[in-house]
GROMACS .gro file of C-alpha atoms in nm:
model
  139
    1VAL     CA    1  -1.656   5.682  -2.217
    2TYR     CA    2  -1.967   5.853  -2.088
    3PRO     CA    3  -2.290   5.828  -2.289
    4ALA     CA    4  -2.415   6.141  -2.462
    5THR     CA    5  -2.602   6.373  -2.229
    6GLU     CA    6  -2.915   6.567  -2.310
    7GLY     CA    7  -2.834   6.828  -2.572
    8GLN     CA    8  -2.541   6.629  -2.712
    9SER     CA    9  -2.565   6.429  -3.029
   10SER     CA   10  -2.526   6.053  -3.014
   11SER     CA   11  -2.187   6.078  -3.187
   12HIS     CA   12  -2.052   6.326  -2.930
   13ARG     CA   13  -1.907   6.173  -2.616
   14GLN     CA   14  -1.701   6.301  -2.322
   15LEU     CA   15  -1.391   6.100  -2.238
   16GLU     CA   16  -1.361   5.966  -1.889
   17ARG     CA   17  -1.064   6.129  -1.717
   18ARG     CA   18  -0.765   5.903  -1.661
   19PRO     CA   19  -0.626   5.878  -1.307
   20GLN     CA   20  -0.331   6.109  -1.244
   21GLY     CA   21   0.010   5.956  -1.293
   22LEU     CA   22  -0.080   5.710  -1.568
   23PRO     CA   23   0.128   5.792  -1.875
   24VAL     CA   24  -0.056   5.807  -2.207
   25ASP     CA   25   0.156   5.786  -2.519
   26LEU     CA   26  -0.056   5.975  -2.772
   27ARG     CA   27   0.171   5.861  -3.058
   28THR     CA   28   0.058   5.500  -3.010
   29SER     CA   29  -0.293   5.571  -2.882
   30PRO     CA   30  -0.572   5.455  -3.112
   31LEU     CA   31  -0.742   5.795  -3.070
   32LYS     CA   32  -0.650   6.065  -3.323
   33ARG     CA   33  -0.714   6.437  -3.268
   34VAL     CA   34  -0.884   6.593  -3.569
   35PHE     CA   35  -0.948   6.939  -3.426
   36LYS     CA   36  -0.752   7.126  -3.158
   37SER     CA   37  -1.001   7.333  -2.962
   38SER     CA   38  -0.765   7.529  -2.737
   39GLY     CA   39  -0.757   7.882  -2.874
   40ALA     CA   40  -1.077   7.833  -3.074
   41THR     CA   41  -1.398   8.016  -2.990
   42ALA     CA   42  -1.693   7.824  -2.850
   43ASP     CA   43  -1.880   7.898  -3.175
   44GLU     CA   44  -1.599   7.752  -3.386
   45VAL     CA   45  -1.582   7.436  -3.173
   46GLU     CA   46  -1.960   7.400  -3.200
   47ALA     CA   47  -1.937   7.439  -3.579
   48MET     CA   48  -1.676   7.161  -3.595
   49ARG     CA   49  -1.893   6.938  -3.373
   50ALA     CA   50  -2.192   7.003  -3.598
   51ALA     CA   51  -1.988   6.921  -3.911
   52LEU     CA   52  -1.874   6.588  -3.765
   53ASP     CA   53  -2.230   6.510  -3.653
   54ALA     CA   54  -2.367   6.592  -3.999
   55ALA     CA   55  -2.113   6.352  -4.152
   56ASN     CA   56  -2.209   6.082  -3.898
   57ILE     CA   57  -1.853   6.060  -3.766
   58GLU     CA   58  -1.839   5.944  -3.407
   59PHE     CA   59  -1.600   6.152  -3.198
   60GLU     CA   60  -1.496   6.222  -2.842
   61GLU     CA   61  -1.413   6.556  -2.689
   62ARG     CA   62  -1.132   6.616  -2.442
   63PRO     CA   63  -1.130   6.930  -2.230
   64GLY     CA   64  -0.832   7.161  -2.208
   65SER     CA   65  -0.596   7.179  -1.914
   66VAL     CA   66  -0.631   7.429  -1.633
   67PHE     CA   67  -0.420   7.672  -1.836
   68GLY     CA   68  -0.623   7.626  -2.155
   69GLY     CA   69  -0.392   7.404  -2.358
   70GLY     CA   70  -0.314   7.038  -2.334
   71GLN     CA   71  -0.498   6.784  -2.544
   72ALA     CA   72  -0.821   6.979  -2.583
   73GLY     CA   73  -1.003   6.890  -2.898
   74LEU     CA   74  -1.217   6.653  -3.096
   75TRP     CA   75  -1.081   6.300  -3.126
   76VAL     CA   76  -1.182   6.001  -3.339
   77ALA     CA   77  -1.125   5.631  -3.282
   78ASP     CA   78  -0.889   5.529  -3.562
   79VAL     CA   79  -0.684   5.634  -3.862
   80GLU     CA   80  -0.963   5.571  -4.116
   81ALA     CA   81  -1.210   5.780  -3.915
   82ALA     CA   82  -0.939   6.047  -3.882
   83ARG     CA   83  -0.900   6.065  -4.262
   84ARG     CA   84  -1.273   6.110  -4.311
   85ALA     CA   85  -1.295   6.357  -4.023
   86GLN     CA   86  -1.003   6.566  -4.152
   87THR     CA   87  -1.182   6.611  -4.483
   88VAL     CA   88  -1.497   6.722  -4.302
   89ILE     CA   89  -1.305   6.950  -4.061
   90SER     CA   90  -1.108   7.110  -4.347
   91ALA     CA   91  -1.430   7.195  -4.530
   92ALA     CA   92  -1.596   7.318  -4.210
   93GLN     CA   93  -1.297   7.538  -4.124
   94ALA     CA   94  -1.294   7.688  -4.474
   95GLU     CA   95  -1.664   7.763  -4.434
   96TRP     CA   96  -1.595   7.909  -4.087
   97VAL     CA   97  -1.318   8.135  -4.218
   98GLU     CA   98  -1.542   8.257  -4.499
   99ARG     CA   99  -1.820   8.334  -4.249
  100VAL     CA  100  -1.582   8.530  -4.025
  101ARG     CA  101  -1.444   8.725  -4.323
  102ARG     CA  102  -1.797   8.819  -4.433
  103ASP     CA  103  -1.901   8.927  -4.083
  104PRO     CA  104  -1.610   8.968  -3.836
  105GLN     CA  105  -1.843   9.102  -3.567
  106SER     CA  106  -2.037   8.774  -3.563
  107VAL     CA  107  -1.774   8.591  -3.360
  108GLU     CA  108  -1.633   8.645  -3.016
  109THR     CA  109  -1.255   8.669  -3.012
  110THR     CA  110  -1.050   8.459  -2.773
  111SER     CA  111  -0.712   8.503  -2.616
  112ILE     CA  112  -0.454   8.258  -2.493
  113PHE     CA  113  -0.506   8.431  -2.156
  114GLY     CA  114  -0.882   8.380  -2.158
  115THR     CA  115  -1.079   8.652  -1.981
  116ASN     CA  116  -0.789   8.745  -1.749
  117LYS     CA  117  -0.595   8.946  -2.004
  118ALA     CA  118  -0.621   9.280  -1.818
  119ILE     CA  119  -0.506   9.123  -1.492
  120LEU     CA  120  -0.206   8.968  -1.666
  121TRP     CA  121  -0.108   9.298  -1.829
  122TRP     CA  122  -0.121   9.479  -1.494
  123LEU     CA  123   0.082   9.200  -1.334
  124LEU     CA  124   0.340   9.227  -1.612
  125ILE     CA  125   0.366   9.605  -1.564
  126VAL     CA  126   0.412   9.567  -1.188
  127VAL     CA  127   0.682   9.302  -1.234
  128VAL     CA  128   0.870   9.518  -1.486
  129ILE     CA  129   0.855   9.822  -1.254
  130LEU     CA  130   0.976   9.615  -0.957
  131ASN     CA  131   1.263   9.475  -1.166
  132LEU     CA  132   1.362   9.824  -1.279
  133MET     CA  133   1.363   9.943  -0.918
  134TRP     CA  134   1.569   9.641  -0.813
  135PHE     CA  135   1.822   9.688  -1.096
  136SER     CA  136   1.853  10.061  -1.022
  137ALA     CA  137   1.926   9.981  -0.657
  138LEU     CA  138   2.211   9.750  -0.765
  139PHE     CA  139   2.387  10.014  -0.972
   0.00000   0.00000   0.00000
């Protein structure tokens, strides 16, 4: 585990990446994910970090995969810490939802496709057109 860098709280750590090919069974791992950050906005993730910091719960953050999913999120060391953290995260998420409902323009929306949504739509259209042309040539 890396020490906290400048700008990070002392309870926020980055996990050291495991070498490729080593299996990790997350069902038996002592770490427990308390917040899944893939699909969440940067503001929401920061709010969850701040809530855990305010409650003095030590946590680690794992980045998402290349495609934005994977095990991205905030993780704690054991089951007891996970129970405490879930209470804090639940309250923070309720507060977050209320904030977004009051002022929807205050948050940046995210997509499972990230910032490449337009490119993916154009690619989808091109693939559909090519398939239609191919099917029409068969019949």
